[in-house]
Amino acid sequence: MTPDLLLLEGVSHLGQRVENDGVTIVATANIMPPENCPSCGCKPLYKHGSRVYSYADTPLYGKPVRVEIERQRYRCKVCGKVETPNIPSLDDKRVATKRLIGLIQSRCFKYTFTALSEETGLVVNTVKSIALDYLEWLDENHERETPRIMGLDEVKVGGSYRAVVTNLEMRTVFEMYERRTKQHMIEFFKNLKDKERVEWVALDMWGPFKIVLEQELPNARLVIDRYHVIEKASRALDQLRINIQSQLEKSDRIRLKKGLRWGLLRRNEKRTEADDEKLELIRQDYPKLALAYDLAEEFHSIYEIDGRANAEAEFSRWLNSIPPEFMPYFGEVGAMVNRHHQNIFNYFDFPITNAYTEAKNGITKLNNRMGRGYSYEIIRARLLYAKVSSQAGRVITHTGTPKSITDPVSAWGNAKVSDYGRYISNFGDD
Ligand SMILES: [Zn+2]
């Protein structure tokens, strides 16, 4: 007897037709009927004709596959109920083999639904509903550890701002939340398990975050991300540059806008020699702008200062040094710092920054690769679960003490697997 390469439990292979648009496998069920009637418990059951059902299966020879299975039906003479014995390898709800469902689950957050539909012959909506069911299952079965040091930020995905929650200690993504409104954030933090574990949160200045965190995580300390603080000063400088520019003659205006501007913008390791040369020209020709540049740099360098009290003192000095003509620009930066004083200077007690730039870049990359038309749910799923099988972000710790000093850590006590979510640096890589 030739081996049955269909390898589908409860089904025997009879033959196949290979056509241009797909493969049809002809098969028959080989399941024993139940001994008693499942409805009334009487026996025996009698054969009651058979029907052919067509199930979608995993692709063969690069083509979609249908398995046509003849299934024997049985009838109970006592209660009249007609029964088709269940075949464990088939999913009757989707009219597909369970292994095909498994294949789609393993790929649905990595490839487009259209590509999977073409590969398997299932309609796009079926692929999508398999993916959404799987997502629900994943959410119920992959609880991630609540971060001790949390990052909270907003990223624009699919046309709306979403809250992105990261684990800064593990550099993983903990959750992406549909909306960042106060109401949605309260809902999220109210239902957050082990929320007493959160000790520090790095966040931006989005108003509701602060209100909600103070209400829902009263013991966590907040740090406004330095990137967001510094950005305000850079923006003030740029506004001032635009204002000065608008008062110039056309050729000067273009010179400043197209060329020299870059001497003001780039900072730190991104700064080139050419940027410094441009800044020298600005010092010569637009001294007022150069003064504003220095003021912004002084503000930035507050973050290099050791000790909270020193930094607070330097900020006061800086605020008082703003020339009156710059107040419409830099005065607002100072007011913003005063509004968030406590949480901005908490940085000097615990210097964390949220993973904003990293997370934003990764999500943007992911978003671009997926293309348009994906719902928030699917982008979130892809972000959180595309690498679920590769165990990214899972850490195995061992409790107990070694019997001997030479024991490897992996031999201590009981192993505990903690899932922290995906590494942020992997966001765009799948
Ligand atoms: Zn019966």
Short mmCIF file of N, CA, C and O in Angstrom, two decimals, residues 3 11 31 48 50 100 103 112 121 141 145 177 197 228 270 314 316 329 331 334 382 426:
data_model
loop_
_atom_site.label_atom_id
_atom_site.label_comp_id
_atom_site.label_asym_id
_atom_site.label_seq_id
_atom_site.Cartn_x
_atom_site.Cartn_y
_atom_site.Cartn_z
N PRO A 3 1.99 5.01 0.86
CA PRO A 3 1.69 5.84 2.03
C PRO A 3 0.76 6.98 1.63
O PRO A 3 0.80 7.46 0.51
N VAL A 11 -8.97 11.35 7.36
CA VAL A 11 -9.28 11.50 5.94
C VAL A 11 -8.31 10.62 5.13
O VAL A 11 -7.12 10.60 5.41
N ILE A 31 -13.60 8.03 9.44
CA ILE A 31 -13.93 8.12 10.86
C ILE A 31 -15.03 7.11 11.19
O ILE A 31 -15.98 6.96 10.43
N HIS A 48 -26.85 6.87 6.18
CA HIS A 48 -27.91 7.72 5.62
C HIS A 48 -27.34 8.56 4.48
O HIS A 48 -27.37 9.78 4.50
N SER A 50 -24.27 9.96 1.76
CA SER A 50 -23.04 10.72 2.02
C SER A 50 -23.09 12.02 1.23
O SER A 50 -23.87 12.15 0.28
N LEU A 100 -4.35 24.57 7.87
CA LEU A 100 -4.38 25.82 7.10
C LEU A 100 -4.64 27.01 8.03
O LEU A 100 -4.01 28.07 7.88
N LEU A 103 -1.45 27.79 9.60
CA LEU A 103 -0.53 28.46 8.68
C LEU A 103 -0.86 29.95 8.58
O LEU A 103 0.02 30.81 8.61
N THR A 112 0.44 40.49 3.96
CA THR A 112 -0.87 41.12 3.78
C THR A 112 -1.94 40.05 3.62
O THR A 112 -1.67 38.92 3.19
N GLY A 121 -6.24 30.63 -1.51
CA GLY A 121 -7.53 30.52 -2.16
C GLY A 121 -8.69 30.92 -1.27
O GLY A 121 -9.84 30.92 -1.70
N ASN A 141 -3.91 35.02 25.99
CA ASN A 141 -2.89 34.04 26.41
C ASN A 141 -1.46 34.55 26.46
O ASN A 141 -0.56 33.80 26.78
N GLU A 145 4.45 41.24 31.21
CA GLU A 145 4.76 41.74 32.55
C GLU A 145 4.63 43.26 32.57
O GLU A 145 5.16 43.94 31.69
N TYR A 177 -2.26 51.55 22.46
CA TYR A 177 -3.65 51.74 22.82
C TYR A 177 -4.34 52.59 21.78
O TYR A 177 -3.76 53.55 21.26
N ARG A 197 3.35 47.97 40.47
CA ARG A 197 4.74 47.71 40.08
C ARG A 197 5.41 48.88 39.37
O ARG A 197 6.63 48.95 39.30
N HIS A 228 11.39 65.92 24.36
CA HIS A 228 10.23 66.79 24.15
C HIS A 228 10.46 68.19 24.71
O HIS A 228 9.93 69.16 24.19
N LYS A 270 25.31 64.79 14.98
CA LYS A 270 24.84 64.97 13.61
C LYS A 270 25.44 66.24 12.98
O LYS A 270 25.33 66.46 11.79
N GLU A 314 20.26 76.78 37.24
CA GLU A 314 20.67 77.18 35.90
C GLU A 314 19.46 77.56 35.04
O GLU A 314 19.52 78.52 34.26
N SER A 316 16.66 78.89 36.17
CA SER A 316 16.23 80.22 36.63
C SER A 316 17.09 81.31 36.01
O SER A 316 16.61 82.33 35.54
N TYR A 329 9.09 84.24 22.06
CA TYR A 329 9.48 82.90 21.63
C TYR A 329 9.94 82.05 22.82
O TYR A 329 9.35 81.03 23.15
N GLY A 331 10.09 82.91 26.01
CA GLY A 331 9.29 83.06 27.22
C GLY A 331 8.31 81.91 27.36
O GLY A 331 8.07 81.39 28.45
N GLY A 334 10.02 78.86 28.73
CA GLY A 334 10.17 78.98 30.19
C GLY A 334 8.87 78.71 30.93
O GLY A 334 8.86 78.00 31.93
N ARG A 382 0.46 43.36 14.75
CA ARG A 382 1.73 43.14 14.10
C ARG A 382 2.88 43.65 14.96
O ARG A 382 3.94 43.04 15.05
N ASN A 426 13.33 45.93 17.28
CA ASN A 426 12.91 45.00 16.23
C ASN A 426 11.66 45.42 15.49
O ASN A 426 11.24 44.74 14.56
#
